[in-house]
Amino acid sequence: MKKQTPGLSDAYALSTPEDSRRLYADWATSYDQDFAVDQDYLLPGLTAKAFAAAGGTGPVLDAGAGTGLCGQALRALGVEPVDATDISAAMLAEALRKDAYRDVIEADLLEGIPVPRGSYRGVVSSGTFTHGHLGPEVLPALLRVAAPDAWFALSVNSKFYEKAGFAEAFDRLLQGHWIKSLTLPELRIYGPRATGAHKDDTAVIALFQKV
């Protein structure tokens, strides 16, 4: 019997790093067509545009890069160089095919990113902070690899933002003078061709600078 193609409900049900590796190993080769194209997935492009519009420049780290849709969008906007990091080697292999990245780094964000402190002038993340995925506990690891005044554009599923503690985490970072200039535009994740239970979902793009 043919194995069923993974989908969004499987991604939302993830609970461990090994679950993530297993799912995305199965999904990597079909993700762009079966999910991104078929569901009119706008978020990677919108995240890239928000980053560029805020004044973000390279070098940029694309955290939770997946198959490289956000990196591809950044390059189309003239933002380079971009490095990708993701827990899934299979997804990074697909990202490399797009020729949008200077380098790819296989890493679990919960364990940190193996690059020197202050390596990047910008950090983006699209679609990583959502149901069943990582939460604000990885923000210190992202801040560590960013240089002072680096711009961040991190998409967070709107239903997940308060529930997962992102609002509290950003408040603490603002009060501690770790970040500045926080804005939270809310955007649709999918376009008009999307179907299913999540077709009307939105995300906030947490735009801010590291102090």
mmCIF file of C-alpha atoms in Angstrom:
data_model
loop_
_atom_site.group_PDB
_atom_site.id
_atom_site.type_symbol
_atom_site.label_atom_id
_atom_site.label_comp_id
_atom_site.label_asym_id
_atom_site.label_seq_id
_atom_site.Cartn_x
_atom_site.Cartn_y
_atom_site.Cartn_z
ATOM 1 C CA MET A 1 0.000 0.000 0.000
ATOM 2 C CA LYS A 2 1.314 3.460 -0.918
ATOM 3 C CA LYS A 3 2.524 5.509 2.038
ATOM 4 C CA GLN A 4 0.385 8.589 2.682
ATOM 5 C CA THR A 5 2.100 11.916 2.042
ATOM 6 C CA PRO A 6 2.644 13.865 5.293
ATOM 7 C CA GLY A 7 0.648 17.033 5.832
ATOM 8 C CA LEU A 8 0.108 20.020 8.067
ATOM 9 C CA SER A 9 -1.734 18.047 10.738
ATOM 10 C CA ASP A 10 1.328 15.796 11.083
ATOM 11 C CA ALA A 11 3.585 18.822 11.490
ATOM 12 C CA TYR A 12 1.291 20.328 14.136
ATOM 13 C CA ALA A 13 1.412 17.046 16.084
ATOM 14 C CA LEU A 14 5.211 16.975 16.438
ATOM 15 C CA SER A 15 6.495 16.789 19.995
ATOM 16 C CA THR A 16 10.168 15.708 19.903
ATOM 17 C CA PRO A 17 13.223 16.458 17.751
ATOM 18 C CA GLU A 18 13.219 12.859 16.533
ATOM 19 C CA ASP A 19 9.580 13.239 15.446
ATOM 20 C CA SER A 20 10.650 16.254 13.395
ATOM 21 C CA ARG A 21 13.536 14.432 11.737
ATOM 22 C CA ARG A 22 11.312 11.481 10.857
ATOM 23 C CA LEU A 23 8.442 13.554 9.449
ATOM 24 C CA TYR A 24 10.557 15.867 7.334
ATOM 25 C CA ALA A 25 12.648 13.017 5.979
ATOM 26 C CA ASP A 26 9.397 11.654 4.538
ATOM 27 C CA TRP A 27 8.055 15.045 3.418
ATOM 28 C CA ALA A 28 11.142 16.802 2.039
ATOM 29 C CA THR A 29 10.915 15.838 -1.649
ATOM 30 C CA SER A 30 7.185 16.578 -1.973
ATOM 31 C CA TYR A 31 6.882 19.552 0.418
ATOM 32 C CA ASP A 32 7.219 22.367 -2.121
ATOM 33 C CA GLN A 33 4.585 21.008 -4.488
ATOM 34 C CA ASP A 34 2.185 19.120 -2.198
ATOM 35 C CA PHE A 35 2.132 21.793 0.489
ATOM 36 C CA ALA A 36 3.671 25.128 -0.512
ATOM 37 C CA VAL A 37 2.208 25.334 -4.025
ATOM 38 C CA ASP A 38 -1.043 23.451 -3.481
ATOM 39 C CA GLN A 39 -1.862 25.381 -0.287
ATOM 40 C CA ASP A 40 -0.771 28.781 -1.667
ATOM 41 C CA TYR A 41 1.749 29.164 1.154
ATOM 42 C CA LEU A 42 2.560 32.881 1.391
ATOM 43 C CA LEU A 43 4.386 33.081 4.711
ATOM 44 C CA PRO A 44 8.019 32.575 3.584
ATOM 45 C CA GLY A 45 7.763 35.357 1.016
ATOM 46 C CA LEU A 46 5.961 37.684 3.422
ATOM 47 C CA THR A 47 8.565 37.081 6.131
ATOM 48 C CA ALA A 48 11.367 37.872 3.694
ATOM 49 C CA LYS A 49 9.603 41.051 2.531
ATOM 50 C CA ALA A 50 9.068 42.204 6.125
ATOM 51 C CA PHE A 51 12.744 41.671 6.884
ATOM 52 C CA ALA A 52 13.905 43.580 3.817
ATOM 53 C CA ALA A 53 11.396 46.410 4.363
ATOM 54 C CA ALA A 54 12.645 46.871 7.932
ATOM 55 C CA GLY A 55 16.156 47.413 6.602
ATOM 56 C CA GLY A 56 17.505 43.914 7.178
ATOM 57 C CA THR A 57 20.761 43.032 5.425
ATOM 58 C CA GLY A 58 23.063 40.041 5.089
ATOM 59 C CA PRO A 59 24.645 37.916 6.213
ATOM 60 C CA VAL A 60 21.368 36.359 7.381
ATOM 61 C CA LEU A 61 20.599 33.136 9.211
ATOM 62 C CA ASP A 62 17.385 31.401 8.109
ATOM 63 C CA ALA A 63 16.411 29.414 11.217
ATOM 64 C CA GLY A 64 14.214 26.382 10.573
ATOM 65 C CA ALA A 65 14.823 26.915 6.881
ATOM 66 C CA GLY A 66 13.092 23.753 5.669
ATOM 67 C CA THR A 67 13.303 23.475 1.881
ATOM 68 C CA GLY A 68 14.578 27.034 1.564
ATOM 69 C CA LEU A 69 11.502 28.998 0.526
ATOM 70 C CA CYS A 70 12.332 32.006 2.712
ATOM 71 C CA GLY A 71 15.974 32.027 1.650
ATOM 72 C CA GLN A 72 14.883 31.893 -1.977
ATOM 73 C CA ALA A 73 12.593 34.883 -1.367
ATOM 74 C CA LEU A 74 15.379 36.821 0.371
ATOM 75 C CA ARG A 75 17.726 36.267 -2.532
ATOM 76 C CA ALA A 76 15.054 37.464 -4.976
ATOM 77 C CA LEU A 77 14.896 40.673 -2.930
ATOM 78 C CA GLY A 78 18.661 41.109 -3.135
ATOM 79 C CA VAL A 79 19.372 40.127 0.481
ATOM 80 C CA GLU A 80 22.553 38.027 0.594
ATOM 81 C CA PRO A 81 24.389 36.014 1.753
ATOM 82 C CA VAL A 82 21.989 33.708 3.596
ATOM 83 C CA ASP A 83 22.831 30.574 5.589
ATOM 84 C CA ALA A 84 20.220 27.932 6.431
ATOM 85 C CA THR A 85 19.864 25.911 9.593
ATOM 86 C CA ASP A 86 17.345 23.129 10.173
ATOM 87 C CA ILE A 87 17.014 19.923 12.186
ATOM 88 C CA SER A 88 16.277 17.932 9.019
ATOM 89 C CA ALA A 89 19.138 16.941 6.738
ATOM 90 C CA ALA A 90 16.599 15.921 4.103
ATOM 91 C CA MET A 91 14.975 19.360 4.066
ATOM 92 C CA LEU A 92 18.372 21.067 3.894
ATOM 93 C CA ALA A 93 19.255 18.896 0.909
ATOM 94 C CA GLU A 94 16.186 20.282 -0.862
ATOM 95 C CA ALA A 95 17.137 23.828 0.203
ATOM 96 C CA LEU A 96 20.576 23.430 -1.387
ATOM 97 C CA ARG A 97 18.943 22.659 -4.724
ATOM 98 C CA LYS A 98 17.533 26.203 -4.806
ATOM 99 C CA ASP A 99 21.031 27.690 -4.850
ATOM 100 C CA ALA A 100 19.879 30.399 -2.428
ATOM 101 C CA TYR A 101 22.243 29.662 0.466
ATOM 102 C CA ARG A 102 25.910 30.233 1.142
ATOM 103 C CA ASP A 103 25.964 27.361 3.649
ATOM 104 C CA VAL A 104 23.611 24.955 5.433
ATOM 105 C CA ILE A 105 23.915 23.925 9.073
ATOM 106 C CA GLU A 106 22.144 20.859 10.450
ATOM 107 C CA ALA A 107 21.233 21.753 14.048
ATOM 108 C CA ASP A 108 18.572 21.379 16.710
ATOM 109 C CA LEU A 109 17.784 24.951 17.820
ATOM 110 C CA LEU A 110 17.133 23.654 21.339
ATOM 111 C CA GLU A 111 20.804 22.686 21.523
ATOM 112 C CA GLY A 112 22.121 25.887 19.953
ATOM 113 C CA ILE A 113 23.655 26.773 16.598
ATOM 114 C CA PRO A 114 27.322 25.844 16.043
ATOM 115 C CA VAL A 115 28.567 29.178 14.701
ATOM 116 C CA PRO A 116 30.541 31.954 16.427
ATOM 117 C CA ARG A 117 28.711 34.550 18.497
ATOM 118 C CA GLY A 118 27.595 37.584 16.476
ATOM 119 C CA SER A 119 28.012 35.929 13.072
ATOM 120 C CA TYR A 120 24.910 37.406 11.424
ATOM 121 C CA ARG A 121 23.497 40.847 10.648
ATOM 122 C CA GLY A 122 20.007 39.371 10.431
ATOM 123 C CA VAL A 123 17.917 36.366 11.465
ATOM 124 C CA VAL A 124 14.700 35.193 9.817
ATOM 125 C CA SER A 125 12.397 32.289 10.538
ATOM 126 C CA SER A 126 9.238 31.326 8.668
ATOM 127 C CA GLY A 127 6.880 28.559 9.752
ATOM 128 C CA THR A 128 9.051 27.219 12.565
ATOM 129 C CA PHE A 129 7.175 28.722 15.509
ATOM 130 C CA THR A 130 3.796 27.025 15.271
ATOM 131 C CA HIS A 131 1.778 24.216 16.851
ATOM 132 C CA GLY A 132 3.927 21.281 17.907
ATOM 133 C CA HIS A 133 7.183 23.009 17.100
ATOM 134 C CA LEU A 134 9.676 25.137 18.959
ATOM 135 C CA GLY A 135 8.790 27.940 21.345
ATOM 136 C CA PRO A 136 10.436 31.059 22.781
ATOM 137 C CA GLU A 137 13.025 28.978 24.639
ATOM 138 C CA VAL A 138 15.200 29.121 21.502
ATOM 139 C CA LEU A 139 15.275 32.939 21.322
ATOM 140 C CA PRO A 140 18.543 33.181 23.342
ATOM 141 C CA ALA A 141 20.283 30.867 20.858
ATOM 142 C CA LEU A 142 19.132 33.061 17.961
ATOM 143 C CA LEU A 143 20.191 36.241 19.735
ATOM 144 C CA ARG A 144 23.622 34.750 20.451
ATOM 145 C CA VAL A 145 24.468 34.366 16.769
ATOM 146 C CA ALA A 146 23.264 37.874 15.880
ATOM 147 C CA ALA A 147 25.484 40.960 15.867
ATOM 148 C CA PRO A 148 24.400 44.176 17.657
ATOM 149 C CA ASP A 149 21.632 45.986 15.728
ATOM 150 C CA ALA A 150 20.861 42.863 13.682
ATOM 151 C CA TRP A 151 17.288 42.758 12.415
ATOM 152 C CA PHE A 152 15.023 39.793 13.166
ATOM 153 C CA ALA A 153 11.860 38.713 11.329
ATOM 154 C CA LEU A 154 10.345 35.685 13.059
ATOM 155 C CA SER A 155 6.915 34.405 12.059
ATOM 156 C CA VAL A 156 4.800 33.012 14.901
ATOM 157 C CA ASN A 157 1.409 31.387 14.372
ATOM 158 C CA SER A 158 -1.128 33.808 15.885
ATOM 159 C CA LYS A 159 -2.935 31.049 17.810
ATOM 160 C CA PHE A 160 0.409 29.988 19.285
ATOM 161 C CA TYR A 161 1.814 33.436 20.149
ATOM 162 C CA GLU A 162 0.217 33.964 23.569
ATOM 163 C CA LYS A 163 -0.263 30.290 24.391
ATOM 164 C CA ALA A 164 3.418 29.406 23.937
ATOM 165 C CA GLY A 165 4.668 32.397 25.909
ATOM 166 C CA PHE A 166 6.082 34.535 23.093
ATOM 167 C CA ALA A 167 4.393 37.707 24.372
ATOM 168 C CA GLU A 168 5.956 37.261 27.813
ATOM 169 C CA ALA A 169 9.334 36.355 26.334
ATOM 170 C CA PHE A 170 9.468 39.467 24.151
ATOM 171 C CA ASP A 171 8.382 41.636 27.088
ATOM 172 C CA ARG A 172 11.289 40.265 29.142
ATOM 173 C CA LEU A 173 13.748 40.852 26.308
ATOM 174 C CA LEU A 174 12.524 44.433 25.871
ATOM 175 C CA GLN A 175 12.668 45.165 29.590
ATOM 176 C CA GLY A 176 16.136 43.621 29.802
ATOM 177 C CA HIS A 177 17.325 45.761 26.878
ATOM 178 C CA TRP A 178 18.229 42.729 24.796
ATOM 179 C CA ILE A 179 15.995 43.836 21.903
ATOM 180 C CA LYS A 180 14.407 47.059 20.646
ATOM 181 C CA SER A 181 11.938 48.388 18.056
ATOM 182 C CA LEU A 182 9.524 45.431 18.342
ATOM 183 C CA THR A 183 6.520 45.477 16.005
ATOM 184 C CA LEU A 184 4.084 42.639 15.369
ATOM 185 C CA PRO A 185 2.309 42.902 12.003
ATOM 186 C CA GLU A 186 -0.276 40.136 11.486
ATOM 187 C CA LEU A 187 -0.536 38.504 8.081
ATOM 188 C CA ARG A 188 -2.369 35.651 6.395
ATOM 189 C CA ILE A 189 -0.303 32.469 6.139
ATOM 190 C CA TYR A 190 -2.049 31.147 3.014
ATOM 191 C CA GLY A 191 -3.473 32.649 -0.146
ATOM 192 C CA PRO A 192 -6.947 32.222 -1.679
ATOM 193 C CA ARG A 193 -6.232 28.776 -3.164
ATOM 194 C CA ALA A 194 -5.709 27.205 0.272
ATOM 195 C CA THR A 195 -8.141 24.581 1.557
ATOM 196 C CA GLY A 196 -8.705 22.760 4.833
ATOM 197 C CA ALA A 197 -9.078 23.651 8.481
ATOM 198 C CA HIS A 198 -6.102 26.024 8.610
ATOM 199 C CA LYS A 199 -6.670 27.967 5.385
ATOM 200 C CA ASP A 200 -7.594 31.163 7.262
ATOM 201 C CA ASP A 201 -4.767 30.993 9.820
ATOM 202 C CA THR A 202 -2.642 34.066 10.430
ATOM 203 C CA ALA A 203 0.827 34.697 11.794
ATOM 204 C CA VAL A 204 2.472 37.630 13.480
ATOM 205 C CA ILE A 205 5.884 38.629 12.192
ATOM 206 C CA ALA A 206 7.975 39.614 15.203
ATOM 207 C CA LEU A 207 10.189 42.365 13.795
ATOM 208 C CA PHE A 208 12.866 43.720 16.111
ATOM 209 C CA GLN A 209 16.535 44.572 16.462
ATOM 210 C CA LYS A 210 19.078 43.126 18.841
ATOM 211 C CA VAL A 211 20.500 45.794 21.120
#
